[in-house]
Short mmCIF file of C-alpha atoms in Angstrom, two decimals:
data_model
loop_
_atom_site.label_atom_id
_atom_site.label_comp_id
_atom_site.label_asym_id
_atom_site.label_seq_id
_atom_site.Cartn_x
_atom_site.Cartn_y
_atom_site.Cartn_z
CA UNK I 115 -16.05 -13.27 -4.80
CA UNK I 116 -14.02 -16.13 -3.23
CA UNK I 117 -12.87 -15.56 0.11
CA UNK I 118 -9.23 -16.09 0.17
CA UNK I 119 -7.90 -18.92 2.38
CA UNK I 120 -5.02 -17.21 4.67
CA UNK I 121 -3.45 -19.68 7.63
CA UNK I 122 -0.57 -17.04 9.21
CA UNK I 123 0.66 -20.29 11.24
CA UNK I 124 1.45 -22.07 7.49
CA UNK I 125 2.44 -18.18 6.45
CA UNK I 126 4.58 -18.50 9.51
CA UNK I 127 6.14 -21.55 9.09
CA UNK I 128 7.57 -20.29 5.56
CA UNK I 129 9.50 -17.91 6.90
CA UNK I 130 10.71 -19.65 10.00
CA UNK I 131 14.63 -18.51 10.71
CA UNK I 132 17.43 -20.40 9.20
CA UNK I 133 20.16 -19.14 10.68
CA UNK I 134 19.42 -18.54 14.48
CA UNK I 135 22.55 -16.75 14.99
CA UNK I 136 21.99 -14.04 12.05
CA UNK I 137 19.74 -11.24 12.65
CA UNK I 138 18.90 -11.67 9.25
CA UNK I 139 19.20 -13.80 6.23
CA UNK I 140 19.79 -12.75 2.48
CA UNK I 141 19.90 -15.81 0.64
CA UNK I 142 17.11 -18.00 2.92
CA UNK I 143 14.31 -15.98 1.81
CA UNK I 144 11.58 -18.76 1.33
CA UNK I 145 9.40 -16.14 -0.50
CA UNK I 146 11.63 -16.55 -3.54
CA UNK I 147 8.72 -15.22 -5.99
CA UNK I 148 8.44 -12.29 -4.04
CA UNK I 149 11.90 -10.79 -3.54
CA UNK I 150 15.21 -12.71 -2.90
CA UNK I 151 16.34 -10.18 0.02
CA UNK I 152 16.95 -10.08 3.63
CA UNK I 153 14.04 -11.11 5.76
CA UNK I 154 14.49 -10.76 9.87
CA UNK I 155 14.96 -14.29 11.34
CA UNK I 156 13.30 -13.70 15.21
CA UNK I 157 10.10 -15.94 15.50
CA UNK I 158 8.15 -12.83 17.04
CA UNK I 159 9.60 -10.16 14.67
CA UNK I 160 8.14 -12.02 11.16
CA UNK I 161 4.86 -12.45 13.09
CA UNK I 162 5.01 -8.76 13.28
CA UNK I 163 5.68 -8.44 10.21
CA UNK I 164 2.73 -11.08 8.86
CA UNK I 165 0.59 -9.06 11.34
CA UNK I 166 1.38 -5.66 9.67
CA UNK I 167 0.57 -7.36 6.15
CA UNK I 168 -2.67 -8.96 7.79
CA UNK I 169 -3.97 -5.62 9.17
CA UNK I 170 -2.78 -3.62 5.80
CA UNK I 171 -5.09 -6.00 3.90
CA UNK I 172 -8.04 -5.85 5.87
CA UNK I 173 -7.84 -2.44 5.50
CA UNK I 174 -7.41 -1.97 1.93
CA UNK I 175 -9.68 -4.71 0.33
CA UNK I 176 -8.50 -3.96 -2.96
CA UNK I 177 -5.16 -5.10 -2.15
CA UNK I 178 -6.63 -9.14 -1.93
CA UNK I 179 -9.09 -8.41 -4.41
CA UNK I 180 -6.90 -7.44 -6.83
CA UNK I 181 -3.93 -9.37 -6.09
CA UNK I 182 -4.73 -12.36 -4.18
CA UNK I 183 -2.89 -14.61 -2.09
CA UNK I 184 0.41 -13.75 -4.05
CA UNK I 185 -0.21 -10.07 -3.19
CA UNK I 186 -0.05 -10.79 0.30
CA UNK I 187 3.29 -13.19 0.16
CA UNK I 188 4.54 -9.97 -1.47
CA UNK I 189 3.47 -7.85 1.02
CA UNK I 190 5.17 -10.02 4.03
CA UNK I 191 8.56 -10.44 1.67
CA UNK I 192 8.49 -6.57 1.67
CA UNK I 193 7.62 -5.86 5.14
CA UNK I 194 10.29 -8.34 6.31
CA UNK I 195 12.71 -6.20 3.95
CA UNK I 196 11.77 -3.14 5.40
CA UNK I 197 12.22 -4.21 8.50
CA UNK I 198 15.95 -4.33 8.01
CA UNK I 199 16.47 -1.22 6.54
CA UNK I 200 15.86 0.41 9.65
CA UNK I 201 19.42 -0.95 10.40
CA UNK I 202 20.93 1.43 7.88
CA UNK I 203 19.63 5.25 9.17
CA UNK I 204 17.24 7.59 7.95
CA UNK I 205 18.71 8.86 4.40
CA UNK I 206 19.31 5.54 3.11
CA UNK I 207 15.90 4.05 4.28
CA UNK I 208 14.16 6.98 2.72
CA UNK I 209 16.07 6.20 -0.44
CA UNK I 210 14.76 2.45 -0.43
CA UNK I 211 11.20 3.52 0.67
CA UNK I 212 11.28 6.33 -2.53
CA UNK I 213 12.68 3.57 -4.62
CA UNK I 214 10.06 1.07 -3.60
CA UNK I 215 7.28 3.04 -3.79
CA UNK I 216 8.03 4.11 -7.36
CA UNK I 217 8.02 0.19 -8.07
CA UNK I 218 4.67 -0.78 -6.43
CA UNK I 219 2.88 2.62 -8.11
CA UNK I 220 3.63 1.16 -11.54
CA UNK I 221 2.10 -1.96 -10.76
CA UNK I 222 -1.04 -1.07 -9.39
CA UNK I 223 -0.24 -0.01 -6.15
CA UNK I 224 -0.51 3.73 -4.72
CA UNK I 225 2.39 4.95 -1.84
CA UNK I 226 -0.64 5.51 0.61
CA UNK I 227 -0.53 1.72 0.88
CA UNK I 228 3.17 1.61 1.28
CA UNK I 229 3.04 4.64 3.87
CA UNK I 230 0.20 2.68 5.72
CA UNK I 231 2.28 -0.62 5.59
CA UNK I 232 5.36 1.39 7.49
CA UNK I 233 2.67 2.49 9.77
CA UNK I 234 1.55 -0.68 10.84
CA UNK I 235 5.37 -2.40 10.59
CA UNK I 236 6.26 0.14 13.32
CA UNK I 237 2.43 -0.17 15.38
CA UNK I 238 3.31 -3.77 15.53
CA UNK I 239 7.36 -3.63 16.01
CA UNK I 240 6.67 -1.37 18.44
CA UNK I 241 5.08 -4.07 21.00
CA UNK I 242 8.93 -6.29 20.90
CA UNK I 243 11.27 -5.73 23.48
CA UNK I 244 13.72 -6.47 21.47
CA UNK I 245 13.45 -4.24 18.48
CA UNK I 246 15.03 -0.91 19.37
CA UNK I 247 12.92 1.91 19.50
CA UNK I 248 14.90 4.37 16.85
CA UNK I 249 13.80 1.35 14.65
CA UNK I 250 10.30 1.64 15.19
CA UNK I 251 10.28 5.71 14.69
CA UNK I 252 11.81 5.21 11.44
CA UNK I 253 9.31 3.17 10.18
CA UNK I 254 6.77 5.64 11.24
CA UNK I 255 8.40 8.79 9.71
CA UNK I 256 9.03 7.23 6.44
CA UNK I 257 5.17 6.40 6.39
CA UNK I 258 4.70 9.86 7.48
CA UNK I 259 6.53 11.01 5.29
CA UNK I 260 4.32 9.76 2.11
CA UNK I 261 0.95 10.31 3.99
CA UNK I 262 1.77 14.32 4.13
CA UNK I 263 3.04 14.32 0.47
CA UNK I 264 -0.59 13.00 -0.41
CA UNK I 265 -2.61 15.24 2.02
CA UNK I 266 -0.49 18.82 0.77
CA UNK I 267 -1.20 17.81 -2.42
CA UNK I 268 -4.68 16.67 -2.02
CA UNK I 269 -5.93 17.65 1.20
CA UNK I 270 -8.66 15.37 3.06
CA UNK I 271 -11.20 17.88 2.87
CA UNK I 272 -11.24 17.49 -0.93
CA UNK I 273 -11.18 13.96 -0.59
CA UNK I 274 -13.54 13.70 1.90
CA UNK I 275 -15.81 15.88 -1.10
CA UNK I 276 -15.09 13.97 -4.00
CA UNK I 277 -16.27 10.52 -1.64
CA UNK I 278 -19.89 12.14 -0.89
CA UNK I 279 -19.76 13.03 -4.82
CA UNK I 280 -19.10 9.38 -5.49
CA UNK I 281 -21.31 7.69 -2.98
CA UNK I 282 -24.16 9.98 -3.86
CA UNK I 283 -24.11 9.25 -7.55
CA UNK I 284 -24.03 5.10 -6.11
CA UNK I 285 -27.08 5.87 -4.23
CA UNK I 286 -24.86 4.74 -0.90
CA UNK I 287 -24.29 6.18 2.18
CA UNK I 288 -21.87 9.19 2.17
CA UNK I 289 -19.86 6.92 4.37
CA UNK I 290 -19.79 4.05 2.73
CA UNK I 291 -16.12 2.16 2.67
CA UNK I 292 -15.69 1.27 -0.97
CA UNK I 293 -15.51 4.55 -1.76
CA UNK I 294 -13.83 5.94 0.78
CA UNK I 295 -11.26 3.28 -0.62
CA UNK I 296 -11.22 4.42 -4.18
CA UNK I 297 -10.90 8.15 -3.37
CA UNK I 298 -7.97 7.62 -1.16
CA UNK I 299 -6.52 5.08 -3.54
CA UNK I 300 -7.08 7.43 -6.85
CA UNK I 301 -6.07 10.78 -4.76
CA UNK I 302 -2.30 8.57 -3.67
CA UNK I 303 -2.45 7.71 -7.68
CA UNK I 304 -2.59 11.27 -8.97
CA UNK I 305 -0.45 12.49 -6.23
CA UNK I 306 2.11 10.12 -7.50
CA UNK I 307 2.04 10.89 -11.62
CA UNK I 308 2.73 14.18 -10.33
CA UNK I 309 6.03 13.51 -7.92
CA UNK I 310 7.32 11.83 -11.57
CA UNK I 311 5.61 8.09 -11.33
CA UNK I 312 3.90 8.32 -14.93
CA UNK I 313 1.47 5.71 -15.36
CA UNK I 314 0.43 5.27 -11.40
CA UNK I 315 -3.01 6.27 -12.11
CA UNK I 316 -3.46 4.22 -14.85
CA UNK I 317 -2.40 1.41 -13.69
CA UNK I 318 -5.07 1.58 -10.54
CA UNK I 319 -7.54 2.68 -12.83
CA UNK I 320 -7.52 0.00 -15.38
CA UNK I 321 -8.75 -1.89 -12.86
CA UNK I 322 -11.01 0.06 -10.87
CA UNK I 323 -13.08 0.75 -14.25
CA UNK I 324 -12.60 -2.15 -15.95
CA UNK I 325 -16.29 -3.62 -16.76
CA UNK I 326 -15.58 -6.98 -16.57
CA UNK I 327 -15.25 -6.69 -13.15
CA UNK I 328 -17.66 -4.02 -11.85
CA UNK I 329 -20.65 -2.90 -13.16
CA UNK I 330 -21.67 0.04 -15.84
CA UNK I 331 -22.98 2.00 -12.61
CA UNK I 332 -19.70 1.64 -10.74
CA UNK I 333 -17.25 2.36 -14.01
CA UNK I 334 -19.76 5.34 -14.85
CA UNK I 335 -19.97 6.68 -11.13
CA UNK I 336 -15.89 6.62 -10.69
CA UNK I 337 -15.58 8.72 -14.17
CA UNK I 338 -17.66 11.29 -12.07
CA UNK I 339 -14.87 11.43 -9.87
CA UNK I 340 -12.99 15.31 -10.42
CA UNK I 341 -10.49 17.08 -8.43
CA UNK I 342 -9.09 20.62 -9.17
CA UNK I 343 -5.66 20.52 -11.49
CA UNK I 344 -4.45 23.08 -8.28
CA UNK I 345 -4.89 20.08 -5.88
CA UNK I 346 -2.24 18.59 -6.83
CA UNK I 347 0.55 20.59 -9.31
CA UNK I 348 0.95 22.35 -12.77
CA UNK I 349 2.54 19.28 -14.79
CA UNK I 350 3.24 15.41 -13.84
CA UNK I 351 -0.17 14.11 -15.00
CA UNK I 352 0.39 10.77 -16.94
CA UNK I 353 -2.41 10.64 -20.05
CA UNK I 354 -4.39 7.95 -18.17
CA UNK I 355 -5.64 10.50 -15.22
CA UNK I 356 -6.25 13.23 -17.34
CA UNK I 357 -10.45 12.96 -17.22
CA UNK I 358 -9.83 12.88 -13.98
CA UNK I 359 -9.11 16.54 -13.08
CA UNK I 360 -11.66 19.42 -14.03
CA UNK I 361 -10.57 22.02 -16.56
CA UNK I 362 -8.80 21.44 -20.34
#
């Protein structure tokens, strides 16, 4: 596949403040297809935040794969956004973060990647000087926050199962990253159908078997993939992850 051409200084450059005296900017948002929102508007806070998208990507290949360039404009308009919602307190950022992760698991996109994109936001934000702590630990907790809904539901032991299942039936290594990928991907994807986000699993899955992309091995192999109804919750399960789970 393509490598995809990323220049951060360019990246940079297109969200450069407008308005030096405000902290942020609502209607200057030059990543108009991706969100017309605030964005910070310090030079070394949106490198943080392009950093954050950067290191999110790399580790989550999927995420370029499968969306591209415009994926990743996304992912800096949203990380910018995030950014200031750690001006408005804990309940109403963890209202934003619960309404934004219901948007990006309907597209495609599991909460595991939004809770590791708050991760990283608050790794990064954590280096300024000028960015108040509190700031930084909100970020974290709201990523937290997601990461332990996944790992009560399905725990990384049975994830960590289902991946040697997988990379045994590929003839790979029991370590090998695309399927640790997939299994963490697919176990955020079930999690969410049950918290009430019908269709999350399908919509990763579409892809993820879809043969004009991957081979018959691959699609065959990830059908293989089972975990326990009990994992994750008596009812929630959109119609697309059904095969997915063992039992009627």
């Amino acid at each position: 596949m393509r490598e995809i051409e990323y220049d951060p200084v360019k990246q940079y450059r297109s969200l450069a403040p407008v308005h030096q005296e405000q902290p942020y900017t609502t209607g200057d948002n030059p990543l108009r297809e991706a969100g017309h929102h605030p964005v910070p508007q310090e030079r070394e806070t949106l490198l943080a935040v392009l950093r954050a998208t950067e290191s999110t990507m790399v580790e989550f290949p999927y995420l370029s794969y499968r969306f591209g360039h415009r994926g990743r404009r996304f992912g800096d308009s949203d990380g910018g956004w995030l950014v200031t919602m750690a001006d408005l307190g804990a309940v109403l950022m963890e209202e934003q973060v619960e309404w934004l992760g219901s948007v990006c698991a309907s597209r495609g996109l599991p909460r595991l990647l939004l809770a590791r994109h708050l991760e990283l936001l608050a790794k990064e934000l954590t280096l300024l000087a000028d960015i108040p702590r509190e700031h930084c630990l909100l970020l974290q907790q709201a990523g937290g926050r997601l990461r332990r809904m996944i790992d009560e539901k399905i725990p990384p032991s049975r994830r960590r199962q289902q991946r040697q299942v997988l990379s045994q039936s590929l003839g790979l290594a029991p370590d090998d990253y695309a399927c640790y990928e997939l299994i963490e991907l697919l176990a955020s994807a079930l999690v969410d159908d049950d918290h009430g986000l019908e269709g999350a699993s399908h919509s990763l899955l579409s892809w993820f078997t879809d043969g004009r992309r991957f081979s018959p091995t691959w699609t065959r192999a990830v059908r293989t993939v089972r975990f326990d109804r009990g994992d994750v919750g008596p009812a929630g399960f959109s119609h697309g992850s059904a095969p997915y789970f063992q039992g009627k």
